[in-house]
Amino acid sequence: MKAVIRKICVWVEETKREAGLDVNPPSRKAAAAAVIENPYAGTYSSDLSALMDVGAELGGLLGNRCVEALGISPEAAESYGKSAMVGENGELEHAAAILHPRLGAPLRKAVSKGAALVPSSKKMGCMGQVLDIPLGHKDAAYVRSHFDGMEIRIGDAPRANEIVVAVAVTDSGRPLARVGGLSASDAKGVDGLR
């Protein structure tokens, strides 16, 4: 099944100062979201494979949009995350189906590698509701400086029969990170943990 996309939105957030200090280089995050038709809205189906197909399509599309918005090469991406919000005629399982691991493979290609699990969140929502996208280092889950999130909101989505599907990518960790853990420069990215 091909996604029926009503709109795509892209955001870039750049932090230049934090706690009165310059952040050099600035910490940057990008998010891309697609507002799509929910083919299962208002009905129950035991087979949600059509949404898994849509997730596979959107992983690369949204991941590439984030990388392009940051103006970086895929190799320069440091962390990623995914999230979905289902409108009132859908169900939470619809978000789970779209965020199924089939979305992960094309997202990993968009950011070059991605050995770590892609952090995700799912929720039911209404138009204009905030959607949080969790973030973690793309290759090593133990890199604490990259435990973060990005918040997005679309004023007219999701409508009752829609799903907002979002991906976020960063080119760095949190600004002024200092809580210890594995550093990004020491990450090996072999097992997805270290």
PDB file of C-alpha atoms in Angstrom:
ATOM      1  CA  MET A   1       0.000   0.000   0.000  1.00  0.00           C
ATOM      2  CA  LYS A   2       1.239   3.483  -0.828  1.00  0.00           C
ATOM      3  CA  ALA A   3       0.806   6.221   1.779  1.00  0.00           C
ATOM      4  CA  VAL A   4      -1.899   8.783   1.061  1.00  0.00           C
ATOM      5  CA  ILE A   5      -0.077  11.900   2.280  1.00  0.00           C
ATOM      6  CA  ARG A   6      -2.009  15.110   2.948  1.00  0.00           C
ATOM      7  CA  LYS A   7       1.022  17.136   3.974  1.00  0.00           C
ATOM      8  CA  ILE A   8       4.651  16.949   5.033  1.00  0.00           C
ATOM      9  CA  CYS A   9       6.125  19.342   7.602  1.00  0.00           C
ATOM     10  CA  VAL A  10       9.819  19.841   8.421  1.00  0.00           C
ATOM     11  CA  TRP A  11      11.364  21.642  11.416  1.00  0.00           C
ATOM     12  CA  VAL A  12      14.948  22.516  12.350  1.00  0.00           C
ATOM     13  CA  GLU A  13      15.884  23.484  15.888  1.00  0.00           C
ATOM     14  CA  GLU A  14      19.319  24.992  16.543  1.00  0.00           C
ATOM     15  CA  THR A  15      20.562  25.739  20.050  1.00  0.00           C
ATOM     16  CA  LYS A  16      23.307  28.383  20.059  1.00  0.00           C
ATOM     17  CA  ARG A  17      23.330  29.319  23.773  1.00  0.00           C
ATOM     18  CA  GLU A  18      22.429  27.368  26.883  1.00  0.00           C
ATOM     19  CA  ALA A  19      22.789  28.381  30.552  1.00  0.00           C
ATOM     20  CA  GLY A  20      24.420  31.649  29.429  1.00  0.00           C
ATOM     21  CA  LEU A  21      27.161  29.823  27.519  1.00  0.00           C
ATOM     22  CA  ASP A  22      27.810  29.539  23.795  1.00  0.00           C
ATOM     23  CA  VAL A  23      27.154  26.108  22.303  1.00  0.00           C
ATOM     24  CA  ASN A  24      29.902  25.618  19.747  1.00  0.00           C
ATOM     25  CA  PRO A  25      29.136  24.094  17.378  1.00  0.00           C
ATOM     26  CA  PRO A  26      25.403  24.652  17.841  1.00  0.00           C
ATOM     27  CA  SER A  27      23.294  21.604  18.699  1.00  0.00           C
ATOM     28  CA  ARG A  28      20.858  20.879  15.869  1.00  0.00           C
ATOM     29  CA  LYS A  29      17.799  18.661  15.521  1.00  0.00           C
ATOM     30  CA  ALA A  30      15.462  18.195  12.585  1.00  0.00           C
ATOM     31  CA  ALA A  31      12.060  16.551  12.450  1.00  0.00           C
ATOM     32  CA  ALA A  32       9.963  15.614   9.451  1.00  0.00           C
ATOM     33  CA  ALA A  33       6.347  14.514   9.742  1.00  0.00           C
ATOM     34  CA  ALA A  34       3.843  13.151   7.262  1.00  0.00           C
ATOM     35  CA  VAL A  35       0.114  13.506   7.818  1.00  0.00           C
ATOM     36  CA  ILE A  36      -1.406  10.428   6.231  1.00  0.00           C
ATOM     37  CA  GLU A  37      -4.785   8.830   5.727  1.00  0.00           C
ATOM     38  CA  ASN A  38      -5.441   5.953   8.139  1.00  0.00           C
ATOM     39  CA  PRO A  39      -6.789   3.096   5.987  1.00  0.00           C
ATOM     40  CA  TYR A  40      -8.090   1.325   9.102  1.00  0.00           C
ATOM     41  CA  ALA A  41      -9.865   4.302  10.716  1.00  0.00           C
ATOM     42  CA  GLY A  42     -13.224   3.298  12.162  1.00  0.00           C
ATOM     43  CA  THR A  43     -12.725  -0.426  11.539  1.00  0.00           C
ATOM     44  CA  TYR A  44     -11.047  -3.360  13.241  1.00  0.00           C
ATOM     45  CA  SER A  45      -8.614  -5.499  11.280  1.00  0.00           C
ATOM     46  CA  SER A  46      -6.387  -8.277  12.555  1.00  0.00           C
ATOM     47  CA  ASP A  47      -4.027  -7.692   9.612  1.00  0.00           C
ATOM     48  CA  LEU A  48      -2.284  -4.300   9.785  1.00  0.00           C
ATOM     49  CA  SER A  49       0.342  -5.097   7.148  1.00  0.00           C
ATOM     50  CA  ALA A  50      -0.780  -2.189   4.957  1.00  0.00           C
ATOM     51  CA  LEU A  51       0.397   0.202   7.675  1.00  0.00           C
ATOM     52  CA  MET A  52       3.683  -1.692   7.972  1.00  0.00           C
ATOM     53  CA  ASP A  53       4.148  -1.131   4.224  1.00  0.00           C
ATOM     54  CA  VAL A  54       3.440   2.583   4.719  1.00  0.00           C
ATOM     55  CA  GLY A  55       6.014   2.703   7.524  1.00  0.00           C
ATOM     56  CA  ALA A  56       8.614   1.182   5.211  1.00  0.00           C
ATOM     57  CA  GLU A  57       7.858   3.906   2.666  1.00  0.00           C
ATOM     58  CA  LEU A  58       7.940   6.763   5.187  1.00  0.00           C
ATOM     59  CA  GLY A  59      11.133   5.759   7.043  1.00  0.00           C
ATOM     60  CA  GLY A  60      13.380   6.730   4.156  1.00  0.00           C
ATOM     61  CA  LEU A  61      11.291   9.683   2.982  1.00  0.00           C
ATOM     62  CA  LEU A  62      11.204  11.345   6.409  1.00  0.00           C
ATOM     63  CA  GLY A  63      14.766  10.369   7.354  1.00  0.00           C
ATOM     64  CA  ASN A  64      16.098  11.870   4.126  1.00  0.00           C
ATOM     65  CA  ARG A  65      14.084  15.059   4.708  1.00  0.00           C
ATOM     66  CA  CYS A  66      15.705  15.436   8.154  1.00  0.00           C
ATOM     67  CA  VAL A  67      19.230  14.900   6.819  1.00  0.00           C
ATOM     68  CA  GLU A  68      18.575  17.383   3.992  1.00  0.00           C
ATOM     69  CA  ALA A  69      17.136  19.952   6.419  1.00  0.00           C
ATOM     70  CA  LEU A  70      20.267  19.727   8.564  1.00  0.00           C
ATOM     71  CA  GLY A  71      22.434  20.055   5.445  1.00  0.00           C
ATOM     72  CA  ILE A  72      24.651  17.134   6.500  1.00  0.00           C
ATOM     73  CA  SER A  73      25.832  13.892   4.974  1.00  0.00           C
ATOM     74  CA  PRO A  74      24.077  10.747   6.254  1.00  0.00           C
ATOM     75  CA  GLU A  75      27.281   9.755   8.080  1.00  0.00           C
ATOM     76  CA  ALA A  76      27.164  13.005  10.093  1.00  0.00           C
ATOM     77  CA  ALA A  77      23.790  12.133  11.645  1.00  0.00           C
ATOM     78  CA  GLU A  78      24.278  11.224  15.318  1.00  0.00           C
ATOM     79  CA  SER A  79      20.886  10.348  16.768  1.00  0.00           C
ATOM     80  CA  TYR A  80      17.391   9.467  15.651  1.00  0.00           C
ATOM     81  CA  GLY A  81      13.877   8.667  16.794  1.00  0.00           C
ATOM     82  CA  LYS A  82      10.371   8.005  15.513  1.00  0.00           C
ATOM     83  CA  SER A  83       6.846   8.700  16.708  1.00  0.00           C
ATOM     84  CA  ALA A  84       3.241   8.453  15.558  1.00  0.00           C
ATOM     85  CA  MET A  85      -0.043   9.987  16.701  1.00  0.00           C
ATOM     86  CA  VAL A  86      -3.335   8.432  15.619  1.00  0.00           C
ATOM     87  CA  GLY A  87      -6.543  10.452  15.245  1.00  0.00           C
ATOM     88  CA  GLU A  88      -9.698   9.565  17.189  1.00  0.00           C
ATOM     89  CA  ASN A  89     -11.096   7.032  14.695  1.00  0.00           C
ATOM     90  CA  GLY A  90      -7.907   4.998  14.815  1.00  0.00           C
ATOM     91  CA  GLU A  91      -6.320   2.892  17.531  1.00  0.00           C
ATOM     92  CA  LEU A  92      -2.938   2.839  19.204  1.00  0.00           C
ATOM     93  CA  GLU A  93      -2.061  -0.388  17.394  1.00  0.00           C
ATOM     94  CA  HIS A  94      -2.182   1.552  14.115  1.00  0.00           C
ATOM     95  CA  ALA A  95       0.719   3.698  15.366  1.00  0.00           C
ATOM     96  CA  ALA A  96       2.562   0.551  16.431  1.00  0.00           C
ATOM     97  CA  ALA A  97       2.100  -0.977  12.974  1.00  0.00           C
ATOM     98  CA  ILE A  98       3.467   2.086  11.185  1.00  0.00           C
ATOM     99  CA  LEU A  99       6.462   2.283  13.539  1.00  0.00           C
ATOM    100  CA  HIS A 100       7.154  -1.432  13.062  1.00  0.00           C
ATOM    101  CA  PRO A 101      10.825  -2.297  12.380  1.00  0.00           C
ATOM    102  CA  ARG A 102      10.121  -2.060   8.636  1.00  0.00           C
ATOM    103  CA  LEU A 103      10.254   1.735   9.059  1.00  0.00           C
ATOM    104  CA  GLY A 104      13.694   1.350  10.650  1.00  0.00           C
ATOM    105  CA  ALA A 105      15.618  -0.149   7.718  1.00  0.00           C
ATOM    106  CA  PRO A 106      15.098   2.795   5.321  1.00  0.00           C
ATOM    107  CA  LEU A 107      15.621   5.263   8.189  1.00  0.00           C
ATOM    108  CA  ARG A 108      18.947   3.606   8.995  1.00  0.00           C
ATOM    109  CA  LYS A 109      19.950   3.908   5.341  1.00  0.00           C
ATOM    110  CA  ALA A 110      19.054   7.618   5.406  1.00  0.00           C
ATOM    111  CA  VAL A 111      21.394   8.180   8.370  1.00  0.00           C
ATOM    112  CA  SER A 112      24.103   5.694   7.308  1.00  0.00           C
ATOM    113  CA  LYS A 113      24.190   2.715   9.631  1.00  0.00           C
ATOM    114  CA  GLY A 114      22.074   2.911  12.786  1.00  0.00           C
ATOM    115  CA  ALA A 115      23.106  -0.087  14.868  1.00  0.00           C
ATOM    116  CA  ALA A 116      20.993   0.945  17.881  1.00  0.00           C
ATOM    117  CA  LEU A 117      17.250   0.501  18.242  1.00  0.00           C
ATOM    118  CA  VAL A 118      15.282   3.521  17.054  1.00  0.00           C
ATOM    119  CA  PRO A 119      13.539   5.062  20.095  1.00  0.00           C
ATOM    120  CA  SER A 120       9.812   5.414  19.511  1.00  0.00           C
ATOM    121  CA  SER A 121       6.588   6.706  21.023  1.00  0.00           C
ATOM    122  CA  LYS A 122       2.959   6.177  20.110  1.00  0.00           C
ATOM    123  CA  LYS A 123      -0.161   8.053  21.149  1.00  0.00           C
ATOM    124  CA  MET A 124      -3.745   8.864  20.350  1.00  0.00           C
ATOM    125  CA  GLY A 125      -4.359  12.546  19.738  1.00  0.00           C
ATOM    126  CA  CYS A 126      -6.332  15.338  18.177  1.00  0.00           C
ATOM    127  CA  MET A 127      -5.606  18.305  15.924  1.00  0.00           C
ATOM    128  CA  GLY A 128      -2.858  20.529  17.254  1.00  0.00           C
ATOM    129  CA  GLN A 129      -1.744  18.161  20.005  1.00  0.00           C
ATOM    130  CA  VAL A 130       1.977  17.995  20.782  1.00  0.00           C
ATOM    131  CA  LEU A 131       3.879  14.912  19.635  1.00  0.00           C
ATOM    132  CA  ASP A 132       7.148  14.064  21.392  1.00  0.00           C
ATOM    133  CA  ILE A 133       9.805  12.234  19.392  1.00  0.00           C
ATOM    134  CA  PRO A 134      12.354  10.469  21.628  1.00  0.00           C
ATOM    135  CA  LEU A 135      15.986  10.536  20.538  1.00  0.00           C
ATOM    136  CA  GLY A 136      18.942   8.236  21.103  1.00  0.00           C
ATOM    137  CA  HIS A 137      22.382   7.806  19.540  1.00  0.00           C
ATOM    138  CA  LYS A 138      21.987   5.971  16.238  1.00  0.00           C
ATOM    139  CA  ASP A 139      24.802   3.475  16.813  1.00  0.00           C
ATOM    140  CA  ALA A 140      25.288   3.117  20.585  1.00  0.00           C
ATOM    141  CA  ALA A 141      22.446   3.239  23.113  1.00  0.00           C
ATOM    142  CA  TYR A 142      24.855   3.889  26.007  1.00  0.00           C
ATOM    143  CA  VAL A 143      25.787   7.348  24.718  1.00  0.00           C
ATOM    144  CA  ARG A 144      23.856   9.305  27.363  1.00  0.00           C
ATOM    145  CA  SER A 145      24.616  12.718  25.854  1.00  0.00           C
ATOM    146  CA  HIS A 146      22.184  11.836  23.074  1.00  0.00           C
ATOM    147  CA  PHE A 147      19.194  10.849  25.260  1.00  0.00           C
ATOM    148  CA  ASP A 148      16.889  13.654  24.214  1.00  0.00           C
ATOM    149  CA  GLY A 149      13.660  14.447  22.426  1.00  0.00           C
ATOM    150  CA  MET A 150      12.040  16.849  20.021  1.00  0.00           C
ATOM    151  CA  GLU A 151       8.538  18.234  20.231  1.00  0.00           C
ATOM    152  CA  ILE A 152       6.385  19.000  17.192  1.00  0.00           C
ATOM    153  CA  ARG A 153       2.823  20.174  16.643  1.00  0.00           C
ATOM    154  CA  ILE A 154       0.677  20.481  13.512  1.00  0.00           C
ATOM    155  CA  GLY A 155      -2.325  22.767  13.922  1.00  0.00           C
ATOM    156  CA  ASP A 156      -4.696  20.791  11.697  1.00  0.00           C
ATOM    157  CA  ALA A 157      -3.542  17.225  12.337  1.00  0.00           C
ATOM    158  CA  PRO A 158      -4.267  14.507  13.019  1.00  0.00           C
ATOM    159  CA  ARG A 159      -7.856  14.670  11.900  1.00  0.00           C
ATOM    160  CA  ALA A 160     -10.062  11.790  13.045  1.00  0.00           C
ATOM    161  CA  ASN A 161      -9.093   9.508  10.135  1.00  0.00           C
ATOM    162  CA  GLU A 162      -5.401  10.424   9.986  1.00  0.00           C
ATOM    163  CA  ILE A 163      -2.052   9.518  11.480  1.00  0.00           C
ATOM    164  CA  VAL A 164       0.892  11.861  12.003  1.00  0.00           C
ATOM    165  CA  VAL A 165       4.126   9.927  11.454  1.00  0.00           C
ATOM    166  CA  ALA A 166       7.339  11.681  12.489  1.00  0.00           C
ATOM    167  CA  VAL A 167      11.082  11.066  12.420  1.00  0.00           C
ATOM    168  CA  ALA A 168      13.777  13.179  14.089  1.00  0.00           C
ATOM    169  CA  VAL A 169      17.524  13.251  13.400  1.00  0.00           C
ATOM    170  CA  THR A 170      20.326  15.243  15.052  1.00  0.00           C
ATOM    171  CA  ASP A 171      23.867  16.198  14.182  1.00  0.00           C
ATOM    172  CA  SER A 172      24.935  16.277  17.861  1.00  0.00           C
ATOM    173  CA  GLY A 173      23.901  15.467  21.403  1.00  0.00           C
ATOM    174  CA  ARG A 174      22.284  17.710  23.996  1.00  0.00           C
ATOM    175  CA  PRO A 175      23.881  21.131  24.396  1.00  0.00           C
ATOM    176  CA  LEU A 176      26.485  21.145  27.198  1.00  0.00           C
ATOM    177  CA  ALA A 177      25.887  17.459  28.036  1.00  0.00           C
ATOM    178  CA  ARG A 178      27.752  16.456  31.204  1.00  0.00           C
ATOM    179  CA  VAL A 179      26.108  13.463  32.906  1.00  0.00           C
ATOM    180  CA  GLY A 180      28.783  10.942  31.949  1.00  0.00           C
ATOM    181  CA  GLY A 181      28.442   7.704  30.058  1.00  0.00           C
ATOM    182  CA  LEU A 182      30.016   6.593  26.825  1.00  0.00           C
ATOM    183  CA  SER A 183      31.113   9.494  24.635  1.00  0.00           C
ATOM    184  CA  ALA A 184      29.936   9.638  21.030  1.00  0.00           C
ATOM    185  CA  SER A 185      33.555   9.649  19.854  1.00  0.00           C
ATOM    186  CA  ASP A 186      34.251   6.389  21.735  1.00  0.00           C
ATOM    187  CA  ALA A 187      31.167   4.547  20.431  1.00  0.00           C
ATOM    188  CA  LYS A 188      31.949   1.500  18.287  1.00  0.00           C
ATOM    189  CA  GLY A 189      28.422   0.936  16.946  1.00  0.00           C
ATOM    190  CA  VAL A 190      28.820  -2.817  16.630  1.00  0.00           C
ATOM    191  CA  ASP A 191      26.218  -4.203  19.042  1.00  0.00           C
ATOM    192  CA  GLY A 192      23.895  -1.178  19.174  1.00  0.00           C
ATOM    193  CA  LEU A 193      24.804  -0.617  22.830  1.00  0.00           C
ATOM    194  CA  ARG A 194      28.412   0.562  22.848  1.00  0.00           C
TER     195      ARG A 194
END
